[in-house]
CSV table of N, CA and C in Angstrom, one decimal:
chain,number,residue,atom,x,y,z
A,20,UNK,N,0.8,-1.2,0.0
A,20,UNK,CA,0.0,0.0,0.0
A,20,UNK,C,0.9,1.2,0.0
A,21,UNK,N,0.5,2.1,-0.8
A,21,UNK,CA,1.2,3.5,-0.9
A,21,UNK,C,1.1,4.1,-0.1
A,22,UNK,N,2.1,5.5,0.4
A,22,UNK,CA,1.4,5.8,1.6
A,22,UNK,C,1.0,7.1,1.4
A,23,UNK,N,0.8,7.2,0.3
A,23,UNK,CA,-0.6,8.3,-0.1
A,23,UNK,C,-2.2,7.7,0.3
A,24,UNK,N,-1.9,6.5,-0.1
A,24,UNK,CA,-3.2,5.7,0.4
A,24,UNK,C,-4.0,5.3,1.8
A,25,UNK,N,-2.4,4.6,1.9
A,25,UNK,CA,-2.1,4.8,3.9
A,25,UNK,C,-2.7,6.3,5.0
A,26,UNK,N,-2.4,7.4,4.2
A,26,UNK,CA,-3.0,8.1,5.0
A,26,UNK,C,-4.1,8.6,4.4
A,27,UNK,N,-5.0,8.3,3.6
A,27,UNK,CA,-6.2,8.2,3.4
A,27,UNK,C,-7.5,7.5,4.2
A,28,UNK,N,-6.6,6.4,4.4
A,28,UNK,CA,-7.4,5.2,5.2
A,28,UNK,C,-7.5,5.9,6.4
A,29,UNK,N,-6.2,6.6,7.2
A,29,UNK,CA,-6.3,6.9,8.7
A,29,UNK,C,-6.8,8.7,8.5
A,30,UNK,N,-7.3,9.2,7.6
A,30,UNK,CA,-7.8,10.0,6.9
A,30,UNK,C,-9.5,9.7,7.3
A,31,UNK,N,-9.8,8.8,6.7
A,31,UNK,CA,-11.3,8.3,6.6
A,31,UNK,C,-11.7,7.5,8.0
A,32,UNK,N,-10.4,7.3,8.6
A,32,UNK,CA,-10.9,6.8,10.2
A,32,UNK,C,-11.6,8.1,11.5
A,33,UNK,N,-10.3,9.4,11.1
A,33,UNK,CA,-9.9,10.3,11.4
A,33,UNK,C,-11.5,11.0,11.6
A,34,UNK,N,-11.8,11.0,10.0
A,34,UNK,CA,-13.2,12.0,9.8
A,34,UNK,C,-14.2,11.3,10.1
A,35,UNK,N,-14.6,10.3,10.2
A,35,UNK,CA,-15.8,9.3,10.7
A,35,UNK,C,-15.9,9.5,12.0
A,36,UNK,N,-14.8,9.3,13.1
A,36,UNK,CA,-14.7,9.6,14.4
A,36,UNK,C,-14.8,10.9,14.8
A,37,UNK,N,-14.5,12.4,13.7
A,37,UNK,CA,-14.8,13.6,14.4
A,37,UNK,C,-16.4,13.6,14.2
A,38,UNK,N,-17.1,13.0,12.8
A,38,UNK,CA,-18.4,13.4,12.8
A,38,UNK,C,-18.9,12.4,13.8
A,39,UNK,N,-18.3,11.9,14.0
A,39,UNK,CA,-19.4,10.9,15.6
A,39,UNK,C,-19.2,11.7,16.8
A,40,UNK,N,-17.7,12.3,17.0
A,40,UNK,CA,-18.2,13.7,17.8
A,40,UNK,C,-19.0,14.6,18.1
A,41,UNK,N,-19.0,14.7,16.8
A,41,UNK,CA,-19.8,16.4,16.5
A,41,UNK,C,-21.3,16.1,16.7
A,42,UNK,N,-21.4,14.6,16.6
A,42,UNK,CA,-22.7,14.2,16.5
A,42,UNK,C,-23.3,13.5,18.0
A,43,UNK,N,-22.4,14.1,18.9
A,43,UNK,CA,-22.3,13.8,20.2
A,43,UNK,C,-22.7,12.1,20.7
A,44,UNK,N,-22.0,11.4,19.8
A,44,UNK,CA,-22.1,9.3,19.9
A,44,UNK,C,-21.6,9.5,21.4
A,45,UNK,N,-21.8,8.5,21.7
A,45,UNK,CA,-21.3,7.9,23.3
A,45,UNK,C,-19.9,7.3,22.7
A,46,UNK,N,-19.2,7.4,23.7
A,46,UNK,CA,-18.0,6.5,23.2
A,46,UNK,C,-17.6,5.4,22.9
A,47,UNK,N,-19.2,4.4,23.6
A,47,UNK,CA,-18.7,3.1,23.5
A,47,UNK,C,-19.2,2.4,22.1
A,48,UNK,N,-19.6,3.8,21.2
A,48,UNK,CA,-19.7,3.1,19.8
A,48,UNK,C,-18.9,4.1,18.9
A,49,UNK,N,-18.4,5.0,19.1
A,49,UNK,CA,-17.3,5.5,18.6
A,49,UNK,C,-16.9,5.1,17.7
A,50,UNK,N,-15.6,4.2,18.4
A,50,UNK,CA,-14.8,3.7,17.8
A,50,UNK,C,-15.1,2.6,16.9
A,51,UNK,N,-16.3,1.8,16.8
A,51,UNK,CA,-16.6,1.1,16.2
A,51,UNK,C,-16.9,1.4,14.7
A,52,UNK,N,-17.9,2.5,14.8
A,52,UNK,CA,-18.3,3.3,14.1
A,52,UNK,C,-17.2,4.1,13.0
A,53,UNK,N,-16.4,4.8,13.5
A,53,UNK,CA,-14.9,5.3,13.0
A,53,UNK,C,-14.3,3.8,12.2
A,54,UNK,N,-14.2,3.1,12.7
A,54,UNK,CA,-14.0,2.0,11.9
A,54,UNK,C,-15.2,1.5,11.3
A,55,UNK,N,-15.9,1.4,11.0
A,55,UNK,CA,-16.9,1.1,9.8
A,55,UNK,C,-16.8,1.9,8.7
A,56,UNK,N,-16.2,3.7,8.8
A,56,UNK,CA,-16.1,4.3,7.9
A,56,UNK,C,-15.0,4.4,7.3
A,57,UNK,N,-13.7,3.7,7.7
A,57,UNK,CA,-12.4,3.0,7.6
A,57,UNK,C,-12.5,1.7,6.2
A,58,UNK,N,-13.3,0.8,6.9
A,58,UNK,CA,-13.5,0.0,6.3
A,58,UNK,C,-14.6,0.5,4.8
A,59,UNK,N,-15.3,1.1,5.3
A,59,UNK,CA,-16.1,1.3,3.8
A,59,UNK,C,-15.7,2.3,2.8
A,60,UNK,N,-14.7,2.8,3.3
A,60,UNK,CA,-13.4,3.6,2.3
A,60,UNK,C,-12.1,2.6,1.5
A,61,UNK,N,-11.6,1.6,2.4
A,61,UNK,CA,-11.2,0.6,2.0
A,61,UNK,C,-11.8,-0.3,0.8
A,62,UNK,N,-12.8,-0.1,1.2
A,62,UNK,CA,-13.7,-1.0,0.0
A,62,UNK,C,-13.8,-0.5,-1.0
A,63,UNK,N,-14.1,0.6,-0.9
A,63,UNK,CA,-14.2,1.7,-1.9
A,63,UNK,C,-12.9,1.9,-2.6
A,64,UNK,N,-12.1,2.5,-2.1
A,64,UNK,CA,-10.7,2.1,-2.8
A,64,UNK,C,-10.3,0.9,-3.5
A,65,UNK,N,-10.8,-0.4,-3.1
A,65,UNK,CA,-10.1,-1.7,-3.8
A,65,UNK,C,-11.2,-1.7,-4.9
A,66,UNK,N,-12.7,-1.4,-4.8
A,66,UNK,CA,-13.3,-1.8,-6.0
A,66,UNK,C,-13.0,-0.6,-7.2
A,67,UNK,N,-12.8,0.4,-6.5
A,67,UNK,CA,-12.4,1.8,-7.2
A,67,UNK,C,-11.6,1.3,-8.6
A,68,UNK,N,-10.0,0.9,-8.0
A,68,UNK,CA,-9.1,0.4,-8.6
A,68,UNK,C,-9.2,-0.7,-9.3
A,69,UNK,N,-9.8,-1.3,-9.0
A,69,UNK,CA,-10.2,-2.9,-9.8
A,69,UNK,C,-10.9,-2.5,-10.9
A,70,UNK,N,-12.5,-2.2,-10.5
A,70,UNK,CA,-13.4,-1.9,-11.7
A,70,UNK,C,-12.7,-0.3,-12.5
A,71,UNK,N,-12.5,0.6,-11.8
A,71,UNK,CA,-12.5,1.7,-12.5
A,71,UNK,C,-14.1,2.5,-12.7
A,72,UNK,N,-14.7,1.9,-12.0
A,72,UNK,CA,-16.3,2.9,-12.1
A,72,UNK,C,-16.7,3.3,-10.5
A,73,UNK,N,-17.2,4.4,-10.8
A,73,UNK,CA,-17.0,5.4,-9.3
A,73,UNK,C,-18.6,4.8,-9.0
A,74,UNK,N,-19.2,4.3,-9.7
A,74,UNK,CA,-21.2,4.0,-9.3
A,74,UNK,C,-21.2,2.5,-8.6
A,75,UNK,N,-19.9,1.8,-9.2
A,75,UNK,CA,-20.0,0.5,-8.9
A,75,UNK,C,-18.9,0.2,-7.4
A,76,UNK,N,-17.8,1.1,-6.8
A,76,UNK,CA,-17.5,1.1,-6.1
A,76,UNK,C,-18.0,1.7,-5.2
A,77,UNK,N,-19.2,2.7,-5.2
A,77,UNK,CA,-19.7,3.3,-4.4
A,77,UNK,C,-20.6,3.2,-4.1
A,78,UNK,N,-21.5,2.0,-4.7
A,78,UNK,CA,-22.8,0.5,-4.4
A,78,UNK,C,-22.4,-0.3,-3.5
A,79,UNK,N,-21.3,-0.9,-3.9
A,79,UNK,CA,-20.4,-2.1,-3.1
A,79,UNK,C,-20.2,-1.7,-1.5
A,80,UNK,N,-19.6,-0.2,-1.6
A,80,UNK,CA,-18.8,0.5,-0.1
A,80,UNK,C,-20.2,0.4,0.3
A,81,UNK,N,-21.1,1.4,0.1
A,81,UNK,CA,-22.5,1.8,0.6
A,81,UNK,C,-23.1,0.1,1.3
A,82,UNK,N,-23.2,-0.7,0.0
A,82,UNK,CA,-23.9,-1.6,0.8
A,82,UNK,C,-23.1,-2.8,2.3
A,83,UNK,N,-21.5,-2.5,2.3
A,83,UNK,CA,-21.1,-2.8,2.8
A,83,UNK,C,-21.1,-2.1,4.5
A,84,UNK,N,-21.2,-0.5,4.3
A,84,UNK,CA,-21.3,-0.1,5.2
A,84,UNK,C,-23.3,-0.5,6.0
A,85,UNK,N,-24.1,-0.6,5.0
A,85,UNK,CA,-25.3,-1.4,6.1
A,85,UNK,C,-25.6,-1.9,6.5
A,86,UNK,N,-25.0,-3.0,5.9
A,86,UNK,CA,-25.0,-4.4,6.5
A,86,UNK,C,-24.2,-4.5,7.6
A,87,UNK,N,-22.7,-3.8,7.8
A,87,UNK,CA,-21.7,-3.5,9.5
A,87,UNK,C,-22.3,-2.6,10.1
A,88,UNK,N,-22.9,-2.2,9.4
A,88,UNK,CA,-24.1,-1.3,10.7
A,88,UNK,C,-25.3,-2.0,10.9
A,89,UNK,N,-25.7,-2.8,10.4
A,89,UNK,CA,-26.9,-3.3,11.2
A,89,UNK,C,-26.4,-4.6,12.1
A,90,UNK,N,-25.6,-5.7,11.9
A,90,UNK,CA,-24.5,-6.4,12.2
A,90,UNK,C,-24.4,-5.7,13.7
A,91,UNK,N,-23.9,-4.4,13.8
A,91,UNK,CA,-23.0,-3.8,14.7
A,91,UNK,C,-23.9,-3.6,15.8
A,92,UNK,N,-25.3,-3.0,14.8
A,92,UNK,CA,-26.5,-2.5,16.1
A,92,UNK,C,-27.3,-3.9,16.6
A,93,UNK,N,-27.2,-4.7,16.3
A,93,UNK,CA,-28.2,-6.0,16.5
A,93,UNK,C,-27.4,-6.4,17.8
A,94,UNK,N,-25.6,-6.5,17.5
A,94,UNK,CA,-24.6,-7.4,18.5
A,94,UNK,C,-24.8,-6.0,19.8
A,95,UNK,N,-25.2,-4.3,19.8
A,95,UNK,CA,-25.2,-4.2,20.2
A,95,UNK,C,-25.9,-3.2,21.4
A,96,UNK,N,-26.8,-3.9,20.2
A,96,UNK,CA,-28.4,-3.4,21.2
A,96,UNK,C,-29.0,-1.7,21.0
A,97,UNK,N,-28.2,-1.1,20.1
A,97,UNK,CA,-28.7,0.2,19.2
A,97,UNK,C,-28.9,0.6,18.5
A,98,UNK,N,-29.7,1.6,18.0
A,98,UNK,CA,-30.6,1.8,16.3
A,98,UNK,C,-29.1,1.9,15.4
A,99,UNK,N,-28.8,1.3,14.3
A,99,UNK,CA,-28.3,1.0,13.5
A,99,UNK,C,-28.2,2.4,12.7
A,100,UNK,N,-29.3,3.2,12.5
A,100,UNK,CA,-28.6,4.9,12.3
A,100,UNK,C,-27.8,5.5,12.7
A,101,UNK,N,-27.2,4.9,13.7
A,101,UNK,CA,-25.6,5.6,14.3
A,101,UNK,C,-24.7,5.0,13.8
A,102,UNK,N,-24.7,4.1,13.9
A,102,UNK,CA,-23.4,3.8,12.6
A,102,UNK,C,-23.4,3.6,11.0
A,103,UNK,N,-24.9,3.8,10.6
A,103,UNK,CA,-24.6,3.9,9.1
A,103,UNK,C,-24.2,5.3,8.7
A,104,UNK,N,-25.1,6.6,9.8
A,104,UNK,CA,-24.4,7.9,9.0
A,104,UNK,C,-22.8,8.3,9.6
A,105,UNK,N,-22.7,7.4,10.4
A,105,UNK,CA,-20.6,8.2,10.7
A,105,UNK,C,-20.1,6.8,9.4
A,106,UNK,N,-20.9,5.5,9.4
A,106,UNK,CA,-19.9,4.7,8.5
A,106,UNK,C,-19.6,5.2,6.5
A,107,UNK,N,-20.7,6.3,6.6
A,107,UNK,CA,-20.7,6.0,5.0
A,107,UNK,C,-20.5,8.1,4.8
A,108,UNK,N,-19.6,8.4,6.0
A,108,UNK,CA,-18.9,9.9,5.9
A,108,UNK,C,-18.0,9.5,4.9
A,109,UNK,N,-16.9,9.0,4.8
A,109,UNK,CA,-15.9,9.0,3.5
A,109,UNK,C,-16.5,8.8,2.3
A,110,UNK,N,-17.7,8.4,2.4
A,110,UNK,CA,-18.1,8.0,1.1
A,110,UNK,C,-18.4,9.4,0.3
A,111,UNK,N,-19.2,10.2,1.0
A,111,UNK,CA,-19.7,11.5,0.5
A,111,UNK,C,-18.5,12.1,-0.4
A,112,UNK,N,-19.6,12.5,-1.5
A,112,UNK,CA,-18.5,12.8,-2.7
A,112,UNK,C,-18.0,14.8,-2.4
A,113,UNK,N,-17.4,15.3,-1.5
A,113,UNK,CA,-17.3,16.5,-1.5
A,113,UNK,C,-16.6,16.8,-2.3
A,114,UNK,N,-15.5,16.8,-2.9
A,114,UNK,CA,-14.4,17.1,-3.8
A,114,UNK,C,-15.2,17.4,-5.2
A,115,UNK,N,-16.3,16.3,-5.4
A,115,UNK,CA,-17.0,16.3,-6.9
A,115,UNK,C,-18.2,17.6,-6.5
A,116,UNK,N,-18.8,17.5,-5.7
A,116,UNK,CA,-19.1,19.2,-5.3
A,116,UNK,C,-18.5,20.6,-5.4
A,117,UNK,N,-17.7,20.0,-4.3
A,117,UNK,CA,-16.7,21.5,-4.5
A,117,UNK,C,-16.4,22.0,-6.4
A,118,UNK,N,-15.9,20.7,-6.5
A,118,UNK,CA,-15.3,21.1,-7.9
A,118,UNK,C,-16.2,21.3,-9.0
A,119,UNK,N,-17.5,21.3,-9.1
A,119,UNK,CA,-18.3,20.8,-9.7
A,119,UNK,C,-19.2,23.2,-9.9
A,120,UNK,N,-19.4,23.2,-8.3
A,120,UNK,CA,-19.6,24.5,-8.5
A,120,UNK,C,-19.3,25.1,-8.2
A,121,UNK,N,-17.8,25.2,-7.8
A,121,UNK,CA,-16.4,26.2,-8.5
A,121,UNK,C,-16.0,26.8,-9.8
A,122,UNK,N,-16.8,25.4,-10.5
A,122,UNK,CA,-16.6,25.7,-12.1
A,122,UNK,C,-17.9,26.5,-12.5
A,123,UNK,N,-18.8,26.0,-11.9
A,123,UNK,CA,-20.0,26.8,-12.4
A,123,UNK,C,-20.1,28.0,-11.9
A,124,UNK,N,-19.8,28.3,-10.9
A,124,UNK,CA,-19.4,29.9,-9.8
A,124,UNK,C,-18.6,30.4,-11.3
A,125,UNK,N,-17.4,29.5,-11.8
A,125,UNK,CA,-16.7,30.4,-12.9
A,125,UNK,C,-17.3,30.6,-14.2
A,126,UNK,N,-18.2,30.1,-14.4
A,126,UNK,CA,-19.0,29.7,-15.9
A,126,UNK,C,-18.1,28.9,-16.7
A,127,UNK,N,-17.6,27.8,-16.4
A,127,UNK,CA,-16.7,27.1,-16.6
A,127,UNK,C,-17.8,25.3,-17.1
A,128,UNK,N,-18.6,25.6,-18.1
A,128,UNK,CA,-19.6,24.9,-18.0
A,128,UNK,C,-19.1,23.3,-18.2
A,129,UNK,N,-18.5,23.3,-19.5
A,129,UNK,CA,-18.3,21.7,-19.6
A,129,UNK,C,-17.1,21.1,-18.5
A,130,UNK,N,-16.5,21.4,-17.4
A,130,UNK,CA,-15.6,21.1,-16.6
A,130,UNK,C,-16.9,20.6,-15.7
A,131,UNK,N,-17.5,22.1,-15.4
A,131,UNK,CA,-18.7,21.5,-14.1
A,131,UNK,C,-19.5,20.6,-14.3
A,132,UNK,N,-19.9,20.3,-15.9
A,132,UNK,CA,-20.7,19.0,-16.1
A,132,UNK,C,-20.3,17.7,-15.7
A,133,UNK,N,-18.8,17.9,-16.0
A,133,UNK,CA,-18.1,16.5,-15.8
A,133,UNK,C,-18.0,16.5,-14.5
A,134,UNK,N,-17.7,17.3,-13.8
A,134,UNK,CA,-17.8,17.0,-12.1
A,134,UNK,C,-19.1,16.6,-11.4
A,135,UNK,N,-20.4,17.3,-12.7
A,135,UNK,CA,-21.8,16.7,-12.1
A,135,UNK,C,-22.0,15.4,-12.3
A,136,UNK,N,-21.8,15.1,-13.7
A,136,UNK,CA,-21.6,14.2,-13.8
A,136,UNK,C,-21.3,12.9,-12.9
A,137,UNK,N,-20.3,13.1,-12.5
A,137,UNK,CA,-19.3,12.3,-10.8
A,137,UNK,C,-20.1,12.4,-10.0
A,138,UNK,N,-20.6,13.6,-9.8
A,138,UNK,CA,-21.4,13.2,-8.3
A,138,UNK,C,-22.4,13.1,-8.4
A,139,UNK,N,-23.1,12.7,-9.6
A,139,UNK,CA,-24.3,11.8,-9.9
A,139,UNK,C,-24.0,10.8,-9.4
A,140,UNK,N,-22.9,9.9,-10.1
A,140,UNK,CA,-22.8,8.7,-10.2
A,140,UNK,C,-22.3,8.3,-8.2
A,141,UNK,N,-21.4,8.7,-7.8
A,141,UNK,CA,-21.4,8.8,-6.5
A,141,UNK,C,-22.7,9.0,-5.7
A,142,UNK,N,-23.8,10.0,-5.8
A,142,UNK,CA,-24.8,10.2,-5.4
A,142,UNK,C,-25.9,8.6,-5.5
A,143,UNK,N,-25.8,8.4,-6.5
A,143,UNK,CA,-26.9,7.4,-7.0
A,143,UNK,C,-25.9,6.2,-6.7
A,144,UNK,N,-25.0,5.7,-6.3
A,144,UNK,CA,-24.2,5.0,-5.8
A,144,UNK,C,-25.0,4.7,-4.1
A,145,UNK,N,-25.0,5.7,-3.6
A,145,UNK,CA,-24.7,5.8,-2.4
A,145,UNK,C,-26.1,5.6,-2.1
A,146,UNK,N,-27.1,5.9,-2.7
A,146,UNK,CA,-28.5,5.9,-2.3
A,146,UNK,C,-29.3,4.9,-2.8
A,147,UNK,N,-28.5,4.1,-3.7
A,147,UNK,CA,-29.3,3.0,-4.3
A,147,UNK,C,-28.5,1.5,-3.5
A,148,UNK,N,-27.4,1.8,-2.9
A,148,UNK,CA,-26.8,0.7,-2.0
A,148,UNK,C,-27.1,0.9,-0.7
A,149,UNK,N,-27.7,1.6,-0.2
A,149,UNK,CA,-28.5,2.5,0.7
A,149,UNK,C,-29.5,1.4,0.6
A,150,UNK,N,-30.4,1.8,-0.3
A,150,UNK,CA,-31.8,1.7,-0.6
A,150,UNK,C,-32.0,-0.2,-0.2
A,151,UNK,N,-31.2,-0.4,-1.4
A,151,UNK,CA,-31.3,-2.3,-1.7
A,151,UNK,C,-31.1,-2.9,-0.3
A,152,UNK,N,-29.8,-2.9,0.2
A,152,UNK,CA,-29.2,-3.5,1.4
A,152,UNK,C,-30.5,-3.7,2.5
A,153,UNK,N,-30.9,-2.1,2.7
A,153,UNK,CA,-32.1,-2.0,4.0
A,153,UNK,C,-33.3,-3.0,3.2
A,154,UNK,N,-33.3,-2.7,2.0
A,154,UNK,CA,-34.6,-3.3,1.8
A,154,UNK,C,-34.1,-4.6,1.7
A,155,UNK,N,-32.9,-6.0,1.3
A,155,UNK,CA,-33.0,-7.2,1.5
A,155,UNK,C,-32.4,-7.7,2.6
A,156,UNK,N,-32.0,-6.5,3.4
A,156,UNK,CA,-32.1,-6.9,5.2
A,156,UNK,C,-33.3,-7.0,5.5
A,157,UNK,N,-34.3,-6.2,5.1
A,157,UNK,CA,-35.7,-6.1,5.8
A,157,UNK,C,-36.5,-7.1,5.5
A,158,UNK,N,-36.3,-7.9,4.2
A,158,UNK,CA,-36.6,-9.1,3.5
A,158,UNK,C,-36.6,-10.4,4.5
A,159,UNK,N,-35.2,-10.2,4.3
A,159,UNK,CA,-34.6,-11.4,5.4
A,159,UNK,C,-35.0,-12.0,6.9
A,160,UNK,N,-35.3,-10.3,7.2
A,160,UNK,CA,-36.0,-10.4,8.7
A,160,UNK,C,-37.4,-10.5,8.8
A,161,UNK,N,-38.0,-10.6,7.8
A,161,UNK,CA,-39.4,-10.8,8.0
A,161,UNK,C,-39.7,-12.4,7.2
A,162,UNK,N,-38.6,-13.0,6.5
A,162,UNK,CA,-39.0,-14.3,6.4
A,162,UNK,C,-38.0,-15.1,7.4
A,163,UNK,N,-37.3,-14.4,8.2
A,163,UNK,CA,-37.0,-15.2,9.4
A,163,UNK,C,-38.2,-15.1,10.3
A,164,UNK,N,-39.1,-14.2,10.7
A,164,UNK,CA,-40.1,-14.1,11.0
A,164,UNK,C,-41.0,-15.6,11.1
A,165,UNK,N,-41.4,-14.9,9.9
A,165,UNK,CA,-42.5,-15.8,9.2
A,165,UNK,C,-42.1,-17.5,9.6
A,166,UNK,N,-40.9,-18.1,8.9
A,166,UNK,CA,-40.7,-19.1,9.8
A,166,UNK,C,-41.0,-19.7,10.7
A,167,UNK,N,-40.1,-18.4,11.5
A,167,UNK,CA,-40.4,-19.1,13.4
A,167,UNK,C,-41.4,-18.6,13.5
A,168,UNK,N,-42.6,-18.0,13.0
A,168,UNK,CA,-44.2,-18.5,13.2
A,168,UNK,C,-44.7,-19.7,12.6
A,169,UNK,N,-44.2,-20.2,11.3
A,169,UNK,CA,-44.4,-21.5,11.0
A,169,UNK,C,-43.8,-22.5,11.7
A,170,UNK,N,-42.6,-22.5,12.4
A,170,UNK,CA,-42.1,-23.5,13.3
A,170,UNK,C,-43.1,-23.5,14.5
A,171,UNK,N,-43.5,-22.8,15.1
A,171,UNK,CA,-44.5,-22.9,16.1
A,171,UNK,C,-45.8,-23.9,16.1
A,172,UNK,N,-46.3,-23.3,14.7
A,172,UNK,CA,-47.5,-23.9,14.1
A,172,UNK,C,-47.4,-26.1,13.9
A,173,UNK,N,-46.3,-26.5,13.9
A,173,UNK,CA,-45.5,-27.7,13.7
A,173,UNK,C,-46.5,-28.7,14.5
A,174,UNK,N,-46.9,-29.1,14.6
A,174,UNK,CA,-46.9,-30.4,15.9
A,174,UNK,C,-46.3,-31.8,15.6
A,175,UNK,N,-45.6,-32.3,15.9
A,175,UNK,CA,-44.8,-33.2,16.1
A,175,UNK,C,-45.7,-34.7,17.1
């Protein structure tokens, strides 16, 4: 690993833990949490590099960070909204923002397209791995459900 990279990672640990700060977390999910947005930067980076598409590494990261957040809130008895929004802070595409209406601030139109562009694809990344994950977690838990109401029904 580079260590341009290297301090990315402890970059994306760094900012997940100040927004759980700011977001006044208790401490004993902090650190967990700071690490989930560690890890879903990591992911993001490896599929980044591999595929080369910013929609498909930032489906992958996304759904990776809600599934360690629900995982995290089940093992540890709290709404799972506190670790999905500090886990999926690195994800946020600010840079494709910033740069996006800097250019347009300059009338710099086809630059800013291409940066809208990006943070389309990052946007709709993030909201559609969002979206799926919760919805075939929610799937799952309702035919574990269903089940163990049909296991009851049994008589033996």
């Amino acid at each position: 690993m580079e260590k341009v990279e290297m301090v990315r990672v402890v970059m994306s640990f760094l900012g997940s833990l100040g927004f759980g700060m700011i977001f006044n977390m208790k401490k004993r999910h902090l650190l967990a949490a700071a690490a989930g947005g560690m890890f879903s930067w990591i992911l993001y980076c490896i599929f980044e590099s591999y595929t080369g598409d910013l929609f498909l590494a930032t489906l992958c990261a996304s759904f990776f960070s809600v599934l360690y957040s629900e995982i995290l809130a089940r093992i540890r008895r709290c709404p799972a909204n506190l670790y999905v929004i500090i886990s999926l802070i690195p994800l946020f595409p600010g840079g494709s923002l910033y740069y996006m209406m800097s250019n347009a601030v300059q009338k710099q139109w086809e630059i800013s397209k291409v940066y809208g562009s990006e943070l389309m694809m990052y946007a709709l990344g993030l909201a559609m791995g969002i979206c799926l994950m919760s919805a075939l977690l929610d799937l799952f838990h309702q035919l574990y459900r269903r089940g163990k109401k049909w296991l009851l029904h049994i008589n033996i």
